[in-house]
């Protein structure tokens, strides 16, 4: 990080990778923090709708879901869906379907 700087996009990807590791270790709070850091850096680098940002919103939604914070999970999944609708111009796409799937899972689990 010292060579690249704290806001370098490669640092964001490292936060993402570490977040996945913490998720596997069942430390969802730590994973969430790392995914949030990744998103913050991505937003600095990708100004227009970008799939990486939509993916980060979905990862954060999944982390909130695993923490059973359903309202935040839905919020982030809806944000991912909005970005994906804009990216793919509301045309059928697997990423859009993935957003709907994640939203459905959260709604089912919050009952």
mmCIF file of N, CA and C in Angstrom:
data_model
loop_
_atom_site.group_PDB
_atom_site.id
_atom_site.type_symbol
_atom_site.label_atom_id
_atom_site.label_comp_id
_atom_site.label_asym_id
_atom_site.label_seq_id
_atom_site.Cartn_x
_atom_site.Cartn_y
_atom_site.Cartn_z
ATOM 1 N N UNK A 1 0.816 -1.182 0.000
ATOM 2 C CA UNK A 1 0.000 0.000 0.000
ATOM 3 C C UNK A 1 0.866 1.255 0.000
ATOM 4 N N UNK A 2 2.036 1.174 0.630
ATOM 5 C CA UNK A 2 2.912 2.345 0.680
ATOM 6 C C UNK A 2 3.347 2.762 -0.715
ATOM 7 N N UNK A 3 3.568 1.805 -1.603
ATOM 8 C CA UNK A 3 4.041 2.130 -2.948
ATOM 9 C C UNK A 3 2.911 2.637 -3.836
ATOM 10 N N UNK A 4 1.728 2.112 -3.640
ATOM 11 C CA UNK A 4 0.602 2.466 -4.491
ATOM 12 C C UNK A 4 -0.206 3.632 -3.947
ATOM 13 N N UNK A 5 -0.236 3.806 -2.670
ATOM 14 C CA UNK A 5 -1.083 4.804 -2.030
ATOM 15 C C UNK A 5 -2.390 4.169 -1.584
ATOM 16 N N UNK A 6 -3.020 4.727 -0.556
ATOM 17 C CA UNK A 6 -4.207 4.100 0.028
ATOM 18 C C UNK A 6 -5.437 4.115 -0.870
ATOM 19 N N UNK A 7 -5.456 4.954 -1.896
ATOM 20 C CA UNK A 7 -6.629 5.055 -2.763
ATOM 21 C C UNK A 7 -6.410 4.446 -4.144
ATOM 22 N N UNK A 8 -5.367 3.666 -4.294
ATOM 23 C CA UNK A 8 -5.103 3.007 -5.572
ATOM 24 C C UNK A 8 -6.111 1.885 -5.797
ATOM 25 N N UNK A 9 -6.527 1.691 -7.022
ATOM 26 C CA UNK A 9 -7.544 0.683 -7.324
ATOM 27 C C UNK A 9 -7.079 -0.730 -6.962
ATOM 28 N N UNK A 10 -5.794 -0.988 -7.044
ATOM 29 C CA UNK A 10 -5.297 -2.307 -6.636
ATOM 30 C C UNK A 10 -5.466 -2.527 -5.133
ATOM 31 N N UNK A 11 -5.401 -1.463 -4.367
ATOM 32 C CA UNK A 11 -5.643 -1.552 -2.931
ATOM 33 C C UNK A 11 -7.112 -1.922 -2.699
ATOM 34 N N UNK A 12 -8.002 -1.327 -3.491
ATOM 35 C CA UNK A 12 -9.432 -1.673 -3.390
ATOM 36 C C UNK A 12 -9.638 -3.159 -3.636
ATOM 37 N N UNK A 13 -8.978 -3.683 -4.656
ATOM 38 C CA UNK A 13 -9.121 -5.108 -4.966
ATOM 39 C C UNK A 13 -8.549 -5.983 -3.850
ATOM 40 N N UNK A 14 -7.513 -5.506 -3.198
ATOM 41 C CA UNK A 14 -6.968 -6.245 -2.047
ATOM 42 C C UNK A 14 -7.957 -6.253 -0.891
ATOM 43 N N UNK A 15 -8.617 -5.109 -0.647
ATOM 44 C CA UNK A 15 -9.659 -5.078 0.381
ATOM 45 C C UNK A 15 -10.772 -6.071 0.057
ATOM 46 N N UNK A 16 -11.146 -6.112 -1.207
ATOM 47 C CA UNK A 16 -12.186 -7.058 -1.646
ATOM 48 C C UNK A 16 -11.760 -8.500 -1.361
ATOM 49 N N UNK A 17 -10.553 -8.842 -1.750
ATOM 50 C CA UNK A 17 -10.049 -10.203 -1.527
ATOM 51 C C UNK A 17 -10.005 -10.549 -0.041
ATOM 52 N N UNK A 18 -9.537 -9.611 0.767
ATOM 53 C CA UNK A 18 -9.505 -9.836 2.216
ATOM 54 C C UNK A 18 -10.925 -9.995 2.774
ATOM 55 N N UNK A 19 -11.856 -9.227 2.230
ATOM 56 C CA UNK A 19 -13.243 -9.349 2.655
ATOM 57 C C UNK A 19 -13.788 -10.744 2.412
ATOM 58 N N UNK A 20 -13.465 -11.309 1.254
ATOM 59 C CA UNK A 20 -13.895 -12.683 0.967
ATOM 60 C C UNK A 20 -13.288 -13.674 1.962
ATOM 61 N N UNK A 21 -12.040 -13.457 2.319
ATOM 62 C CA UNK A 21 -11.383 -14.344 3.286
ATOM 63 C C UNK A 21 -12.094 -14.263 4.628
ATOM 64 N N UNK A 22 -12.386 -13.034 5.077
ATOM 65 C CA UNK A 22 -13.077 -12.888 6.353
ATOM 66 C C UNK A 22 -14.491 -13.466 6.302
ATOM 67 N N UNK A 23 -15.140 -13.383 5.149
ATOM 68 C CA UNK A 23 -16.450 -14.021 5.026
ATOM 69 C C UNK A 23 -16.340 -15.527 5.189
ATOM 70 N N UNK A 24 -15.323 -16.106 4.583
ATOM 71 C CA UNK A 24 -15.120 -17.554 4.723
ATOM 72 C C UNK A 24 -14.829 -17.937 6.169
ATOM 73 N N UNK A 25 -14.191 -17.026 6.898
ATOM 74 C CA UNK A 25 -13.884 -17.260 8.308
ATOM 75 C C UNK A 25 -15.071 -16.921 9.211
ATOM 76 N N UNK A 26 -16.188 -16.557 8.596
ATOM 77 C CA UNK A 26 -17.430 -16.213 9.318
ATOM 78 C C UNK A 26 -17.310 -14.932 10.139
ATOM 79 N N UNK A 27 -16.392 -14.051 9.761
ATOM 80 C CA UNK A 27 -16.275 -12.743 10.405
ATOM 81 C C UNK A 27 -16.890 -11.712 9.458
ATOM 82 N N UNK A 28 -18.216 -11.701 9.444
ATOM 83 C CA UNK A 28 -18.929 -10.872 8.478
ATOM 84 C C UNK A 28 -18.805 -9.381 8.766
ATOM 85 N N UNK A 29 -18.621 -9.002 10.022
ATOM 86 C CA UNK A 29 -18.434 -7.583 10.340
ATOM 87 C C UNK A 29 -17.138 -7.063 9.734
ATOM 88 N N UNK A 30 -16.076 -7.834 9.859
ATOM 89 C CA UNK A 30 -14.792 -7.431 9.277
ATOM 90 C C UNK A 30 -14.882 -7.426 7.748
ATOM 91 N N UNK A 31 -15.545 -8.431 7.198
ATOM 92 C CA UNK A 31 -15.725 -8.489 5.739
ATOM 93 C C UNK A 31 -16.474 -7.254 5.256
ATOM 94 N N UNK A 32 -17.532 -6.885 5.964
ATOM 95 C CA UNK A 32 -18.322 -5.711 5.577
ATOM 96 C C UNK A 32 -17.463 -4.455 5.554
ATOM 97 N N UNK A 33 -16.662 -4.256 6.582
ATOM 98 C CA UNK A 33 -15.788 -3.076 6.628
ATOM 99 C C UNK A 33 -14.839 -3.034 5.433
ATOM 100 N N UNK A 34 -14.294 -4.187 5.081
ATOM 101 C CA UNK A 34 -13.367 -4.246 3.948
ATOM 102 C C UNK A 34 -14.083 -4.004 2.624
ATOM 103 N N UNK A 35 -15.279 -4.548 2.477
ATOM 104 C CA UNK A 35 -16.055 -4.309 1.254
ATOM 105 C C UNK A 35 -16.426 -2.830 1.133
ATOM 106 N N UNK A 36 -16.711 -2.184 2.260
ATOM 107 C CA UNK A 36 -17.022 -0.750 2.251
ATOM 108 C C UNK A 36 -15.801 0.071 1.813
ATOM 109 N N UNK A 37 -14.630 -0.314 2.294
ATOM 110 C CA UNK A 37 -13.406 0.379 1.880
ATOM 111 C C UNK A 37 -13.181 0.211 0.384
ATOM 112 N N UNK A 38 -13.405 -0.992 -0.102
ATOM 113 C CA UNK A 38 -13.259 -1.255 -1.525
ATOM 114 C C UNK A 38 -14.198 -0.353 -2.331
ATOM 115 N N UNK A 39 -15.460 -0.290 -1.936
ATOM 116 C CA UNK A 39 -16.441 0.534 -2.642
ATOM 117 C C UNK A 39 -16.039 2.001 -2.647
ATOM 118 N N UNK A 40 -15.582 2.503 -1.518
ATOM 119 C CA UNK A 40 -15.191 3.918 -1.434
ATOM 120 C C UNK A 40 -14.080 4.246 -2.434
ATOM 121 N N UNK A 41 -13.121 3.371 -2.558
ATOM 122 C CA UNK A 41 -12.027 3.606 -3.504
ATOM 123 C C UNK A 41 -12.536 3.465 -4.943
ATOM 124 N N UNK A 42 -13.349 2.465 -5.193
ATOM 125 C CA UNK A 42 -13.885 2.284 -6.546
ATOM 126 C C UNK A 42 -14.660 3.516 -7.003
ATOM 127 N N UNK A 43 -15.427 4.105 -6.107
ATOM 128 C CA UNK A 43 -16.206 5.296 -6.467
ATOM 129 C C UNK A 43 -15.306 6.462 -6.881
ATOM 130 N N UNK A 44 -14.092 6.503 -6.353
ATOM 131 C CA UNK A 44 -13.149 7.546 -6.743
ATOM 132 C C UNK A 44 -12.605 7.313 -8.148
ATOM 133 N N UNK A 45 -12.517 6.054 -8.545
ATOM 134 C CA UNK A 45 -11.889 5.711 -9.824
ATOM 135 C C UNK A 45 -12.875 5.552 -10.969
ATOM 136 N N UNK A 46 -14.079 5.131 -10.679
ATOM 137 C CA UNK A 46 -15.077 4.877 -11.720
ATOM 138 C C UNK A 46 -16.237 5.833 -11.519
ATOM 139 N N UNK A 47 -16.272 6.887 -12.310
ATOM 140 C CA UNK A 47 -17.282 7.934 -12.130
ATOM 141 C C UNK A 47 -18.632 7.548 -12.742
ATOM 142 N N UNK A 48 -18.621 6.905 -13.868
ATOM 143 C CA UNK A 48 -19.879 6.527 -14.500
ATOM 144 C C UNK A 48 -20.292 5.148 -13.997
ATOM 145 N N UNK A 49 -21.511 4.741 -14.279
ATOM 146 C CA UNK A 49 -21.913 3.397 -13.835
ATOM 147 C C UNK A 49 -20.904 2.346 -14.296
ATOM 148 N N UNK A 50 -20.465 1.554 -13.366
ATOM 149 C CA UNK A 50 -19.430 0.564 -13.671
ATOM 150 C C UNK A 50 -19.783 -0.744 -12.982
ATOM 151 N N UNK A 51 -19.571 -1.866 -13.658
ATOM 152 C CA UNK A 51 -19.903 -3.168 -13.057
ATOM 153 C C UNK A 51 -19.196 -3.438 -11.728
ATOM 154 N N UNK A 52 -17.970 -2.961 -11.552
ATOM 155 C CA UNK A 52 -17.265 -3.203 -10.296
ATOM 156 C C UNK A 52 -18.012 -2.572 -9.113
ATOM 157 N N UNK A 53 -18.540 -1.375 -9.330
ATOM 158 C CA UNK A 53 -19.267 -0.706 -8.250
ATOM 159 C C UNK A 53 -20.561 -1.451 -7.956
ATOM 160 N N UNK A 54 -21.267 -1.862 -9.000
ATOM 161 C CA UNK A 54 -22.491 -2.645 -8.797
ATOM 162 C C UNK A 54 -22.184 -3.928 -8.041
ATOM 163 N N UNK A 55 -21.087 -4.585 -8.382
ATOM 164 C CA UNK A 55 -20.689 -5.813 -7.680
ATOM 165 C C UNK A 55 -20.375 -5.537 -6.216
ATOM 166 N N UNK A 56 -19.744 -4.404 -5.946
ATOM 167 C CA UNK A 56 -19.437 -4.054 -4.555
ATOM 168 C C UNK A 56 -20.718 -3.821 -3.759
ATOM 169 N N UNK A 57 -21.681 -3.130 -4.365
ATOM 170 C CA UNK A 57 -22.963 -2.949 -3.679
ATOM 171 C C UNK A 57 -23.583 -4.309 -3.357
ATOM 172 N N UNK A 58 -23.510 -5.234 -4.290
ATOM 173 C CA UNK A 58 -24.084 -6.551 -4.032
ATOM 174 C C UNK A 58 -23.331 -7.283 -2.921
ATOM 175 N N UNK A 59 -21.993 -7.215 -2.937
ATOM 176 C CA UNK A 59 -21.210 -7.861 -1.871
ATOM 177 C C UNK A 59 -21.588 -7.309 -0.501
ATOM 178 N N UNK A 60 -21.768 -6.002 -0.433
ATOM 179 C CA UNK A 60 -22.146 -5.370 0.833
ATOM 180 C C UNK A 60 -23.553 -5.817 1.234
ATOM 181 N N UNK A 61 -24.445 -5.910 0.273
ATOM 182 C CA UNK A 61 -25.781 -6.409 0.560
ATOM 183 C C UNK A 61 -25.755 -7.823 1.112
ATOM 184 N N UNK A 62 -24.919 -8.645 0.545
ATOM 185 C CA UNK A 62 -24.781 -10.025 1.034
ATOM 186 C C UNK A 62 -24.223 -10.035 2.458
ATOM 187 N N UNK A 63 -23.249 -9.178 2.715
ATOM 188 C CA UNK A 63 -22.670 -9.115 4.067
ATOM 189 C C UNK A 63 -23.729 -8.685 5.084
ATOM 190 N N UNK A 64 -24.514 -7.666 4.750
ATOM 191 C CA UNK A 64 -25.581 -7.249 5.661
ATOM 192 C C UNK A 64 -26.606 -8.373 5.844
ATOM 193 N N UNK A 65 -26.903 -9.082 4.784
ATOM 194 C CA UNK A 65 -27.832 -10.208 4.877
ATOM 195 C C UNK A 65 -27.308 -11.250 5.860
ATOM 196 N N UNK A 66 -26.042 -11.586 5.729
ATOM 197 C CA UNK A 66 -25.445 -12.583 6.621
ATOM 198 C C UNK A 66 -25.456 -12.110 8.081
ATOM 199 N N UNK A 67 -25.413 -10.793 8.272
ATOM 200 C CA UNK A 67 -25.483 -10.217 9.611
ATOM 201 C C UNK A 67 -26.933 -10.031 10.075
ATOM 202 N N UNK A 68 -27.864 -10.398 9.230
ATOM 203 C CA UNK A 68 -29.303 -10.286 9.477
ATOM 204 C C UNK A 68 -29.764 -8.841 9.654
ATOM 205 N N UNK A 69 -29.091 -7.936 8.971
ATOM 206 C CA UNK A 69 -29.517 -6.540 8.926
ATOM 207 C C UNK A 69 -30.239 -6.376 7.581
ATOM 208 N N UNK A 70 -31.468 -6.843 7.577
ATOM 209 C CA UNK A 70 -32.194 -7.018 6.319
ATOM 210 C C UNK A 70 -32.490 -5.701 5.606
ATOM 211 N N UNK A 71 -32.810 -4.652 6.340
ATOM 212 C CA UNK A 71 -33.122 -3.380 5.682
ATOM 213 C C UNK A 71 -31.911 -2.843 4.926
ATOM 214 N N UNK A 72 -30.730 -2.961 5.509
ATOM 215 C CA UNK A 72 -29.501 -2.512 4.826
ATOM 216 C C UNK A 72 -29.166 -3.441 3.664
ATOM 217 N N UNK A 73 -29.406 -4.729 3.835
ATOM 218 C CA UNK A 73 -29.169 -5.679 2.743
ATOM 219 C C UNK A 73 -30.022 -5.306 1.545
ATOM 220 N N UNK A 74 -31.290 -5.044 1.787
ATOM 221 C CA UNK A 74 -32.189 -4.666 0.689
ATOM 222 C C UNK A 74 -31.736 -3.357 0.061
ATOM 223 N N UNK A 75 -31.362 -2.396 0.876
ATOM 224 C CA UNK A 75 -30.894 -1.106 0.370
ATOM 225 C C UNK A 75 -29.718 -1.282 -0.602
ATOM 226 N N UNK A 76 -28.743 -2.068 -0.217
ATOM 227 C CA UNK A 76 -27.556 -2.242 -1.061
ATOM 228 C C UNK A 76 -27.849 -3.100 -2.290
ATOM 229 N N UNK A 77 -28.715 -4.091 -2.152
ATOM 230 C CA UNK A 77 -29.089 -4.883 -3.324
ATOM 231 C C UNK A 77 -29.873 -4.040 -4.323
ATOM 232 N N UNK A 78 -30.735 -3.153 -3.836
ATOM 233 C CA UNK A 78 -31.460 -2.263 -4.740
ATOM 234 C C UNK A 78 -30.512 -1.298 -5.444
ATOM 235 N N UNK A 79 -29.493 -0.856 -4.729
ATOM 236 C CA UNK A 79 -28.494 0.027 -5.353
ATOM 237 C C UNK A 79 -27.726 -0.725 -6.438
ATOM 238 N N UNK A 80 -27.354 -1.967 -6.156
ATOM 239 C CA UNK A 80 -26.679 -2.786 -7.176
ATOM 240 C C UNK A 80 -27.572 -2.957 -8.393
ATOM 241 N N UNK A 81 -28.844 -3.224 -8.149
ATOM 242 C CA UNK A 81 -29.792 -3.395 -9.257
ATOM 243 C C UNK A 81 -29.922 -2.115 -10.078
ATOM 244 N N UNK A 82 -29.999 -0.973 -9.413
ATOM 245 C CA UNK A 82 -30.119 0.309 -10.124
ATOM 246 C C UNK A 82 -28.904 0.554 -11.022
ATOM 247 N N UNK A 83 -27.715 0.290 -10.475
ATOM 248 C CA UNK A 83 -26.496 0.462 -11.276
ATOM 249 C C UNK A 83 -26.503 -0.491 -12.465
ATOM 250 N N UNK A 84 -26.901 -1.721 -12.222
ATOM 251 C CA UNK A 84 -26.899 -2.717 -13.294
ATOM 252 C C UNK A 84 -27.937 -2.382 -14.360
ATOM 253 N N UNK A 85 -29.089 -1.892 -13.938
ATOM 254 C CA UNK A 85 -30.089 -1.462 -14.928
ATOM 255 C C UNK A 85 -29.515 -0.371 -15.828
ATOM 256 N N UNK A 86 -28.785 0.556 -15.217
ATOM 257 C CA UNK A 86 -28.192 1.642 -16.003
ATOM 258 C C UNK A 86 -27.054 1.128 -16.896
ATOM 259 N N UNK A 87 -26.221 0.273 -16.356
ATOM 260 C CA UNK A 87 -25.090 -0.263 -17.125
ATOM 261 C C UNK A 87 -25.588 -1.034 -18.351
ATOM 262 N N UNK A 88 -26.563 -1.896 -18.134
ATOM 263 C CA UNK A 88 -27.032 -2.782 -19.207
ATOM 264 C C UNK A 88 -28.282 -2.251 -19.893
ATOM 265 N N UNK A 89 -28.619 -0.985 -19.595
ATOM 266 C CA UNK A 89 -29.749 -0.307 -20.230
ATOM 267 C C UNK A 89 -31.027 -1.134 -20.140
ATOM 268 N N UNK A 90 -31.245 -1.730 -18.979
ATOM 269 C CA UNK A 90 -32.441 -2.526 -18.672
ATOM 270 C C UNK A 90 -32.652 -3.704 -19.618
ATOM 271 N N UNK A 91 -31.616 -4.097 -20.308
ATOM 272 C CA UNK A 91 -31.686 -5.286 -21.165
ATOM 273 C C UNK A 91 -31.423 -6.523 -20.311
ATOM 274 N N UNK A 92 -31.952 -7.662 -20.701
ATOM 275 C CA UNK A 92 -31.700 -8.881 -19.923
ATOM 276 C C UNK A 92 -30.196 -9.144 -19.772
ATOM 277 N N UNK A 93 -29.797 -9.427 -18.545
ATOM 278 C CA UNK A 93 -28.386 -9.713 -18.265
ATOM 279 C C UNK A 93 -28.309 -10.546 -16.988
ATOM 280 N N UNK A 94 -27.341 -11.430 -16.926
ATOM 281 C CA UNK A 94 -27.180 -12.304 -15.760
ATOM 282 C C UNK A 94 -26.951 -11.515 -14.472
ATOM 283 N N UNK A 95 -26.267 -10.379 -14.546
ATOM 284 C CA UNK A 95 -26.028 -9.583 -13.335
ATOM 285 C C UNK A 95 -27.332 -8.996 -12.789
ATOM 286 N N UNK A 96 -28.221 -8.600 -13.673
ATOM 287 C CA UNK A 96 -29.525 -8.087 -13.237
ATOM 288 C C UNK A 96 -30.310 -9.211 -12.579
ATOM 289 N N UNK A 97 -30.287 -10.382 -13.178
ATOM 290 C CA UNK A 97 -30.965 -11.538 -12.581
ATOM 291 C C UNK A 97 -30.382 -11.856 -11.213
ATOM 292 N N UNK A 98 -29.073 -11.733 -11.067
ATOM 293 C CA UNK A 98 -28.415 -11.987 -9.782
ATOM 294 C C UNK A 98 -28.913 -11.016 -8.718
ATOM 295 N N UNK A 99 -29.093 -9.754 -9.089
ATOM 296 C CA UNK A 99 -29.616 -8.773 -8.136
ATOM 297 C C UNK A 99 -31.021 -9.143 -7.675
ATOM 298 N N UNK A 100 -31.872 -9.526 -8.614
ATOM 299 C CA UNK A 100 -33.232 -9.936 -8.245
ATOM 300 C C UNK A 100 -33.209 -11.179 -7.357
ATOM 301 N N UNK A 101 -32.329 -12.096 -7.654
ATOM 302 C CA UNK A 101 -32.211 -13.316 -6.855
ATOM 303 C C UNK A 101 -31.816 -12.983 -5.415
ATOM 304 N N UNK A 102 -30.798 -12.132 -5.253
ATOM 305 C CA UNK A 102 -30.343 -11.761 -3.911
ATOM 306 C C UNK A 102 -31.437 -11.028 -3.137
ATOM 307 N N UNK A 103 -32.177 -10.163 -3.819
ATOM 308 C CA UNK A 103 -33.290 -9.469 -3.168
ATOM 309 C C UNK A 103 -34.348 -10.459 -2.702
ATOM 310 N N UNK A 104 -34.657 -11.427 -3.534
ATOM 311 C CA UNK A 104 -35.663 -12.430 -3.174
ATOM 312 C C UNK A 104 -35.220 -13.241 -1.956
ATOM 313 N N UNK A 105 -33.950 -13.602 -1.925
ATOM 314 C CA UNK A 105 -33.433 -14.379 -0.788
ATOM 315 C C UNK A 105 -33.545 -13.587 0.508
ATOM 316 N N UNK A 106 -33.200 -12.315 0.459
ATOM 317 C CA UNK A 106 -33.297 -11.479 1.664
ATOM 318 C C UNK A 106 -34.766 -11.391 2.113
ATOM 319 N N UNK A 107 -35.659 -11.128 1.167
ATOM 320 C CA UNK A 107 -37.080 -11.018 1.522
ATOM 321 C C UNK A 107 -37.593 -12.324 2.127
ATOM 322 N N UNK A 108 -37.180 -13.446 1.599
ATOM 323 C CA UNK A 108 -37.602 -14.734 2.145
ATOM 324 C C UNK A 108 -37.063 -14.932 3.562
ATOM 325 N N UNK A 109 -35.810 -14.575 3.778
ATOM 326 C CA UNK A 109 -35.185 -14.812 5.079
ATOM 327 C C UNK A 109 -35.669 -13.860 6.170
ATOM 328 N N UNK A 110 -36.135 -12.695 5.786
ATOM 329 C CA UNK A 110 -36.543 -11.735 6.822
ATOM 330 C C UNK A 110 -37.930 -12.045 7.380
ATOM 331 N N UNK A 111 -38.625 -12.994 6.793
ATOM 332 C CA UNK A 111 -39.950 -13.362 7.300
ATOM 333 C C UNK A 111 -39.882 -14.070 8.601
#
